[in-house]
Short mmCIF file of N, CA, C and O in Angstrom, two decimals:
data_model
loop_
_atom_site.label_atom_id
_atom_site.label_comp_id
_atom_site.label_asym_id
_atom_site.label_seq_id
_atom_site.Cartn_x
_atom_site.Cartn_y
_atom_site.Cartn_z
N MET A 15 1.69 -7.15 14.15
CA MET A 15 2.31 -7.33 12.83
C MET A 15 2.49 -5.98 12.15
O MET A 15 1.92 -5.73 11.10
N ALA A 16 3.28 -5.13 12.71
CA ALA A 16 3.40 -3.80 12.14
C ALA A 16 4.79 -3.54 11.61
O ALA A 16 5.33 -2.47 11.74
N GLY A 17 5.42 -4.57 11.00
CA GLY A 17 6.77 -4.39 10.48
C GLY A 17 6.80 -4.44 8.98
O GLY A 17 5.78 -4.27 8.31
N GLU A 18 7.99 -4.66 8.48
CA GLU A 18 8.17 -4.81 7.03
C GLU A 18 8.99 -6.06 6.77
O GLU A 18 9.81 -6.47 7.60
N LEU A 19 8.77 -6.64 5.61
CA LEU A 19 9.49 -7.84 5.19
C LEU A 19 10.21 -7.57 3.88
O LEU A 19 9.67 -6.92 3.00
N LYS A 20 11.43 -8.07 3.77
CA LYS A 20 12.16 -7.99 2.51
C LYS A 20 12.01 -9.34 1.82
O LYS A 20 12.42 -10.36 2.35
N VAL A 21 11.39 -9.33 0.66
CA VAL A 21 11.07 -10.55 -0.07
C VAL A 21 11.88 -10.58 -1.36
O VAL A 21 11.88 -9.61 -2.12
N THR A 22 12.57 -11.71 -1.60
CA THR A 22 13.41 -11.85 -2.79
C THR A 22 13.03 -13.12 -3.53
O THR A 22 12.92 -14.19 -2.91
N LEU A 23 12.83 -13.01 -4.82
CA LEU A 23 12.55 -14.17 -5.66
C LEU A 23 13.86 -14.89 -5.93
O LEU A 23 14.81 -14.28 -6.42
N VAL A 24 13.94 -16.18 -5.59
CA VAL A 24 15.17 -16.94 -5.79
C VAL A 24 15.03 -18.05 -6.82
O VAL A 24 16.02 -18.63 -7.24
N ARG A 25 13.80 -18.35 -7.22
CA ARG A 25 13.56 -19.33 -8.28
C ARG A 25 12.63 -18.70 -9.31
O ARG A 25 11.85 -17.82 -8.99
N SER A 26 12.69 -19.18 -10.53
CA SER A 26 11.95 -18.58 -11.63
C SER A 26 10.44 -18.70 -11.44
O SER A 26 9.93 -19.70 -10.93
N LYS A 27 9.72 -17.66 -11.88
CA LYS A 27 8.26 -17.69 -11.82
C LYS A 27 7.64 -18.34 -13.05
O LYS A 27 6.46 -18.62 -13.08
N TYR A 28 8.44 -18.56 -14.08
CA TYR A 28 7.91 -19.12 -15.32
C TYR A 28 7.60 -20.61 -15.17
O TYR A 28 8.31 -21.34 -14.51
N GLY A 29 6.48 -21.02 -15.76
CA GLY A 29 6.05 -22.40 -15.69
C GLY A 29 5.31 -22.74 -14.41
O GLY A 29 5.03 -23.90 -14.15
N ARG A 30 5.00 -21.75 -13.60
CA ARG A 30 4.27 -21.98 -12.34
C ARG A 30 2.78 -21.81 -12.58
O ARG A 30 2.33 -21.35 -13.63
N LEU A 31 2.00 -22.14 -11.57
CA LEU A 31 0.56 -21.96 -11.66
C LEU A 31 0.21 -20.48 -11.80
O LEU A 31 0.92 -19.61 -11.26
N LYS A 32 -0.88 -20.19 -12.50
CA LYS A 32 -1.30 -18.79 -12.69
C LYS A 32 -1.57 -18.10 -11.36
O LYS A 32 -1.26 -16.92 -11.19
N LYS A 33 -2.14 -18.82 -10.41
CA LYS A 33 -2.42 -18.22 -9.10
C LYS A 33 -1.14 -17.86 -8.37
O LYS A 33 -1.08 -16.87 -7.66
N HIS A 34 -0.10 -18.66 -8.57
CA HIS A 34 1.18 -18.36 -7.91
C HIS A 34 1.84 -17.15 -8.56
O HIS A 34 2.39 -16.30 -7.87
N ALA A 35 1.76 -17.05 -9.88
CA ALA A 35 2.30 -15.88 -10.57
C ALA A 35 1.53 -14.63 -10.15
O ALA A 35 2.11 -13.56 -10.00
N ALA A 36 0.22 -14.77 -9.92
CA ALA A 36 -0.59 -13.63 -9.48
C ALA A 36 -0.17 -13.18 -8.08
O ALA A 36 -0.15 -11.98 -7.79
N CYS A 37 0.21 -14.11 -7.21
CA CYS A 37 0.69 -13.74 -5.87
C CYS A 37 1.98 -12.95 -5.98
O CYS A 37 2.18 -11.97 -5.26
N LEU A 38 2.87 -13.36 -6.87
CA LEU A 38 4.13 -12.63 -7.05
C LEU A 38 3.86 -11.21 -7.55
O LEU A 38 4.47 -10.25 -7.08
N ARG A 39 2.92 -11.08 -8.49
CA ARG A 39 2.54 -9.75 -8.99
C ARG A 39 1.95 -8.91 -7.87
O ARG A 39 2.25 -7.72 -7.74
N GLY A 40 1.13 -9.52 -7.05
CA GLY A 40 0.50 -8.80 -5.93
C GLY A 40 1.52 -8.30 -4.92
O GLY A 40 1.32 -7.27 -4.28
N LEU A 41 2.62 -9.03 -4.78
CA LEU A 41 3.68 -8.61 -3.86
C LEU A 41 4.60 -7.58 -4.49
O LEU A 41 5.43 -7.00 -3.81
N GLY A 42 4.47 -7.37 -5.80
CA GLY A 42 5.31 -6.39 -6.48
C GLY A 42 6.64 -6.93 -6.94
O GLY A 42 7.55 -6.17 -7.25
N ILE A 43 6.77 -8.26 -6.98
CA ILE A 43 8.03 -8.88 -7.38
C ILE A 43 8.08 -8.96 -8.89
O ILE A 43 7.14 -9.44 -9.53
N ARG A 44 9.19 -8.49 -9.47
CA ARG A 44 9.33 -8.46 -10.92
C ARG A 44 10.37 -9.41 -11.47
O ARG A 44 10.16 -10.06 -12.47
N ARG A 45 11.54 -9.48 -10.83
CA ARG A 45 12.60 -10.33 -11.37
C ARG A 45 13.38 -11.01 -10.26
O ARG A 45 13.31 -10.62 -9.09
N ILE A 46 14.15 -12.01 -10.62
CA ILE A 46 14.93 -12.80 -9.67
C ILE A 46 16.01 -11.92 -9.04
O ILE A 46 16.61 -11.09 -9.70
N HIS A 47 16.26 -12.15 -7.75
CA HIS A 47 17.31 -11.48 -6.96
C HIS A 47 17.13 -9.97 -6.86
O HIS A 47 18.09 -9.25 -6.63
N ASN A 48 15.90 -9.48 -7.05
CA ASN A 48 15.61 -8.06 -6.90
C ASN A 48 14.68 -7.92 -5.69
O ASN A 48 13.48 -8.14 -5.80
N PRO A 49 15.23 -7.56 -4.51
CA PRO A 49 14.40 -7.55 -3.29
C PRO A 49 13.32 -6.48 -3.32
O PRO A 49 13.50 -5.40 -3.89
N VAL A 50 12.19 -6.80 -2.68
CA VAL A 50 11.05 -5.89 -2.56
C VAL A 50 10.68 -5.83 -1.08
O VAL A 50 10.66 -6.86 -0.41
N VAL A 51 10.42 -4.64 -0.58
CA VAL A 51 10.00 -4.48 0.82
C VAL A 51 8.48 -4.31 0.84
O VAL A 51 7.93 -3.45 0.16
N VAL A 52 7.82 -5.19 1.60
CA VAL A 52 6.36 -5.15 1.72
C VAL A 52 5.98 -5.05 3.19
O VAL A 52 6.76 -5.43 4.07
N LYS A 53 4.80 -4.53 3.47
CA LYS A 53 4.30 -4.45 4.84
C LYS A 53 3.96 -5.86 5.33
O LYS A 53 3.52 -6.71 4.57
N ASP A 54 4.16 -6.06 6.61
CA ASP A 54 3.87 -7.36 7.23
C ASP A 54 2.40 -7.40 7.64
O ASP A 54 2.04 -7.11 8.78
N THR A 55 1.54 -7.72 6.68
CA THR A 55 0.10 -7.82 6.93
C THR A 55 -0.36 -9.26 6.70
O THR A 55 0.33 -10.03 6.05
N PRO A 56 -1.50 -9.63 7.22
CA PRO A 56 -2.01 -10.99 7.00
C PRO A 56 -2.19 -11.31 5.51
O PRO A 56 -1.95 -12.44 5.07
N GLU A 57 -2.59 -10.30 4.72
CA GLU A 57 -2.79 -10.51 3.28
C GLU A 57 -1.46 -10.84 2.60
O GLU A 57 -1.38 -11.79 1.80
N ASN A 58 -0.44 -10.05 2.91
CA ASN A 58 0.87 -10.31 2.32
C ASN A 58 1.46 -11.62 2.82
O ASN A 58 2.09 -12.35 2.05
N ARG A 59 1.27 -11.93 4.09
CA ARG A 59 1.75 -13.21 4.65
C ARG A 59 1.12 -14.39 3.91
O ARG A 59 1.78 -15.38 3.63
N GLY A 60 -0.17 -14.27 3.59
CA GLY A 60 -0.85 -15.35 2.86
C GLY A 60 -0.26 -15.56 1.48
O GLY A 60 -0.04 -16.70 1.06
N MET A 61 0.02 -14.47 0.77
CA MET A 61 0.63 -14.58 -0.56
C MET A 61 2.04 -15.16 -0.46
O MET A 61 2.44 -15.99 -1.28
N ILE A 62 2.79 -14.72 0.55
CA ILE A 62 4.15 -15.23 0.75
C ILE A 62 4.11 -16.72 1.07
O ILE A 62 4.91 -17.50 0.53
N ASN A 63 3.18 -17.14 1.91
CA ASN A 63 3.08 -18.57 2.26
C ASN A 63 2.73 -19.42 1.05
O ASN A 63 3.23 -20.55 0.92
N LYS A 64 1.91 -18.90 0.16
CA LYS A 64 1.50 -19.67 -1.01
C LYS A 64 2.66 -19.94 -1.95
O LYS A 64 2.75 -21.01 -2.55
N VAL A 65 3.58 -18.98 -2.08
CA VAL A 65 4.71 -19.15 -3.02
C VAL A 65 6.05 -19.18 -2.27
O VAL A 65 7.08 -18.81 -2.82
N SER A 66 6.03 -19.67 -1.03
CA SER A 66 7.24 -19.66 -0.20
C SER A 66 8.37 -20.47 -0.82
O SER A 66 9.54 -20.20 -0.57
N TYR A 67 8.04 -21.46 -1.65
CA TYR A 67 9.07 -22.29 -2.28
C TYR A 67 9.87 -21.52 -3.35
O TYR A 67 10.90 -22.01 -3.81
N LEU A 68 9.42 -20.32 -3.72
CA LEU A 68 10.11 -19.48 -4.70
C LEU A 68 10.86 -18.32 -4.05
O LEU A 68 11.62 -17.64 -4.74
N LEU A 69 10.63 -18.09 -2.76
CA LEU A 69 11.07 -16.83 -2.13
C LEU A 69 12.08 -17.03 -1.01
O LEU A 69 12.15 -18.10 -0.41
N LYS A 70 12.80 -15.95 -0.75
CA LYS A 70 13.58 -15.81 0.49
C LYS A 70 13.00 -14.61 1.21
O LYS A 70 12.88 -13.53 0.61
N VAL A 71 12.64 -14.76 2.48
CA VAL A 71 11.99 -13.70 3.24
C VAL A 71 12.84 -13.35 4.45
O VAL A 71 13.30 -14.24 5.18
N GLU A 72 13.06 -12.04 4.65
CA GLU A 72 13.83 -11.54 5.79
C GLU A 72 13.09 -10.38 6.42
O GLU A 72 12.30 -9.72 5.77
N GLU A 73 13.38 -10.11 7.69
CA GLU A 73 12.84 -8.92 8.35
C GLU A 73 13.56 -7.70 7.76
O GLU A 73 14.76 -7.72 7.55
N ALA A 74 12.80 -6.64 7.47
CA ALA A 74 13.41 -5.43 6.89
C ALA A 74 13.56 -4.34 7.93
O ALA A 74 12.90 -4.30 8.92
#
């Protein structure tokens, strides 16, 4: 798992659970349709899986 992932927020973070908003902050996501490149690590994968219903994920 030594790659990078491009993560884009496609649905609003407002009105979500606090833990889900914290995952978005941990990934460095700030606003909708603004892609962020993160390392493909188990920690980041876990955060992405938790809020996958808000995100679009691509190989970077």
